[in-house]
CSV table of C-alpha atoms in Angstrom, one decimal:
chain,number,residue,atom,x,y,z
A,117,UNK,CA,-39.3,79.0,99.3
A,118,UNK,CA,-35.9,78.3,100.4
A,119,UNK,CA,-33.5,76.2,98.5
A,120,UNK,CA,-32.8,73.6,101.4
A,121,UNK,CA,-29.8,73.4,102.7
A,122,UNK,CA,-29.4,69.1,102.1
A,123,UNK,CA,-29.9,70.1,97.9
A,124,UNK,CA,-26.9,73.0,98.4
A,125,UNK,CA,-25.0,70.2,99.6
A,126,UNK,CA,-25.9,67.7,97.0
A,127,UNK,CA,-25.1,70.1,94.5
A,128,UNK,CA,-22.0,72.0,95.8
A,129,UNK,CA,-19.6,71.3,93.6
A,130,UNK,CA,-17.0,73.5,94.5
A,131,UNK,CA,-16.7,73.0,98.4
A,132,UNK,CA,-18.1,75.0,100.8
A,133,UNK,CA,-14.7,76.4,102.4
A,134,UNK,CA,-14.2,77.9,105.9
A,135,UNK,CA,-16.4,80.0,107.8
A,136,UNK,CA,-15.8,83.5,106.6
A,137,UNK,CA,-14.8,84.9,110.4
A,138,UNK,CA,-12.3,87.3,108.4
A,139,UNK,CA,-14.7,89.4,106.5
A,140,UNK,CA,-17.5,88.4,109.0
A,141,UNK,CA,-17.4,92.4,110.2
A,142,UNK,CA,-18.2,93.0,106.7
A,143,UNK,CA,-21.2,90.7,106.2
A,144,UNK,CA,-24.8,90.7,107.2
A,145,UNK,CA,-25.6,87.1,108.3
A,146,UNK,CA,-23.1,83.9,107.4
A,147,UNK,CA,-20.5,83.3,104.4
A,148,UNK,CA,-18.1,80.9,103.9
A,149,UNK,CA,-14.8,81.4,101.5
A,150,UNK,CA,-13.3,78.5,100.1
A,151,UNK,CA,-9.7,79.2,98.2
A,152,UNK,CA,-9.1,77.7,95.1
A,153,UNK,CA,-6.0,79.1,93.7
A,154,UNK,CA,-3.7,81.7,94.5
A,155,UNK,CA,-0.9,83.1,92.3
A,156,UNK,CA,1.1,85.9,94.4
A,157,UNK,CA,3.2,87.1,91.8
A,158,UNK,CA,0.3,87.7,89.4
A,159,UNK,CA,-1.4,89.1,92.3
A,160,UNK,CA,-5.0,86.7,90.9
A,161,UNK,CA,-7.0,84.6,93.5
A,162,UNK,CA,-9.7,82.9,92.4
A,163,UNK,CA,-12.2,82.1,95.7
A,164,UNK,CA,-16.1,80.5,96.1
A,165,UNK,CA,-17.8,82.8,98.3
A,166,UNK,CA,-21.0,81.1,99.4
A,167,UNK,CA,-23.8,82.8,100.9
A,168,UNK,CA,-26.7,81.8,103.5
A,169,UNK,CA,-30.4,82.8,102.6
A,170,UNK,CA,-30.0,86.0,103.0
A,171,UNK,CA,-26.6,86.8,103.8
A,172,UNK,CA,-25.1,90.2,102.1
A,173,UNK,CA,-21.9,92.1,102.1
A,174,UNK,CA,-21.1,95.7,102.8
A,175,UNK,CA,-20.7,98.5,100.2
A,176,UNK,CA,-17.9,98.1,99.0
A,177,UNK,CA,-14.8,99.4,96.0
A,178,UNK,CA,-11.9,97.3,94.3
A,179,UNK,CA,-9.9,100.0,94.4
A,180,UNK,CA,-7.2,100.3,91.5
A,181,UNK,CA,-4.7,102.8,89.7
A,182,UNK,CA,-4.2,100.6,86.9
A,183,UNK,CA,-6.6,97.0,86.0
A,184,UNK,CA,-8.2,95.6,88.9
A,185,UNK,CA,-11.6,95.1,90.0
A,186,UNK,CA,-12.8,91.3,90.3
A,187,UNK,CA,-15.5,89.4,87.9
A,188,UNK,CA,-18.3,86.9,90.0
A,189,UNK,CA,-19.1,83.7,88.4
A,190,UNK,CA,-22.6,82.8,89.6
A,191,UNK,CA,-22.8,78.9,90.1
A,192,UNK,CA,-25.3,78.1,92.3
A,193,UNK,CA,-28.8,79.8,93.8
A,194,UNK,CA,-29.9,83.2,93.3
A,195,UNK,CA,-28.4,86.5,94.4
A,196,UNK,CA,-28.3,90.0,94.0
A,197,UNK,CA,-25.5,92.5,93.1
A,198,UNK,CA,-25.6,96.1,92.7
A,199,UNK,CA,-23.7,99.4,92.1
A,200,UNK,CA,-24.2,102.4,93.8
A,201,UNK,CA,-26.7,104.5,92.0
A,202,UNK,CA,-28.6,101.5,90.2
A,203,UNK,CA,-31.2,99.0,90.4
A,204,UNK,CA,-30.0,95.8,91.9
A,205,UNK,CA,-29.6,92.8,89.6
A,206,UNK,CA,-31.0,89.3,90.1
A,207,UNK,CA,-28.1,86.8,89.5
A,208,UNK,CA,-28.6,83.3,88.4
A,209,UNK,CA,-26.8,80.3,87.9
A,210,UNK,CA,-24.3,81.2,84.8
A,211,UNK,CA,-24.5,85.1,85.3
A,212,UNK,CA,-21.0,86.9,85.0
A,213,UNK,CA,-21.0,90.0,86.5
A,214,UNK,CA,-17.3,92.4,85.8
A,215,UNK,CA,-17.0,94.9,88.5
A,216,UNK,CA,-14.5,97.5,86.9
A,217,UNK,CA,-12.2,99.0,89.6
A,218,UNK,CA,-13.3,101.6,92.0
A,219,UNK,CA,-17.0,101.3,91.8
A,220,UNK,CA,-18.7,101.0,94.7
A,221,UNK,CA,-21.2,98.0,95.2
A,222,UNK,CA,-22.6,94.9,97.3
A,223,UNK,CA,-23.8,91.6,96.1
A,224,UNK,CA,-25.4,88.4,98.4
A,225,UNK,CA,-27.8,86.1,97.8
A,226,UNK,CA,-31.6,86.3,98.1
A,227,UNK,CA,-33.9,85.9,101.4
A,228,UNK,CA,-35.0,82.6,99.7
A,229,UNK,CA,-31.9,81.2,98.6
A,230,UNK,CA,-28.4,80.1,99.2
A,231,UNK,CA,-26.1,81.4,96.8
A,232,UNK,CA,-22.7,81.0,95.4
A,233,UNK,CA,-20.6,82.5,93.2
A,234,UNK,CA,-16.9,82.3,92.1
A,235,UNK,CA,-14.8,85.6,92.4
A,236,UNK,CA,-11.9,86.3,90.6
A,237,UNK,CA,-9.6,89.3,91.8
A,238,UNK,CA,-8.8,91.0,88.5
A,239,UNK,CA,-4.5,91.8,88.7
A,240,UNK,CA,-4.1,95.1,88.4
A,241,UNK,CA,-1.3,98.3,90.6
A,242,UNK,CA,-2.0,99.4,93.9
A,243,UNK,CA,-5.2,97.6,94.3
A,244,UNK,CA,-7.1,97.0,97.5
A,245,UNK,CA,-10.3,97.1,99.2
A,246,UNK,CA,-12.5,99.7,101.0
A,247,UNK,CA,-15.2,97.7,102.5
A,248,UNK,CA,-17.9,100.7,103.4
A,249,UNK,CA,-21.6,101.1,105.0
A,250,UNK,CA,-23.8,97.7,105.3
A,251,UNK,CA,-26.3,97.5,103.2
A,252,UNK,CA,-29.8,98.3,105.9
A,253,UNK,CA,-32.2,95.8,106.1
A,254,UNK,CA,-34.9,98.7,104.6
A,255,UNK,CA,-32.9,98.7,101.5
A,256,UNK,CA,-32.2,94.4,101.3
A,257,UNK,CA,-36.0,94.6,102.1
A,258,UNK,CA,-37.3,96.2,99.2
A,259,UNK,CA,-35.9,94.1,96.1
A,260,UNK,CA,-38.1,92.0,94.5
A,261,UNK,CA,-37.1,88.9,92.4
């Protein structure tokens, strides 16, 4: 059962944002990124990623010589995240996941469900991104709420 579309936008309280055509390559199906804040010099963003039923990103690593790695705030639907070498994890409203840097993993939301979640891009020296291999369809597939 999907949570319709008209309830996400009832109960979107952080906006939906922009279409995410920037990451888009690193996406299965449709995201939109909505910036909240921004602090340059403390190299910290803090964004709401929102998700379409469905919708996944890519393996991926916060890469980081010192700090860094980014914390999701779940606050709306249900979604998955997952590090490489373990189960997946069903996230709800409320759930905090800390990613730690350089750990490769994905996260998205369920078949059945948007799904939203804040990000926060932990500070940290030399950090970037290495967005890697999609996650296949046979592997979304196969988790089970």
């Amino acid at each position: 059962r999907y949570i319709m579309k008209n309830n996400f936008e009832k109960e979107n309280i952080f906006g939906l944002g922009n279409s995410n055509d920037a990451y888009a390559e690193y996406f299965i199906g449709k995201s939109y990124l909505n910036m909240l804040a921004k602090v340059d010099d403390a190299k910290l963003s803090l964004c709401n990623v929102t998700f379409e039923p469905g919708c996944r990103n890519n393996w991926h690593i916060h890469k980081a010589e010192i700090g860094g790695g980014q914390i999701l705030i779940c606050v709306y639907g249900n979604g998955w995240y997952q590090e490489e070498g373990k189960k997946a994890s069903l996230l709800k409203p409320g759930d905090i996941v800390n990613i730690p840097a350089n750990v490769k993993h994905w996260h998205g939301a369920t078949k059945d469900s948007y799904f939203q979640h804040l990000a926060i891009e932990v500070a940290g020296e030399n950090t970037s991104t290495e967005w890697l291999e999609p996650v296949s369809d046979e592997e979304y597939n196969t988790l089970e709420k």
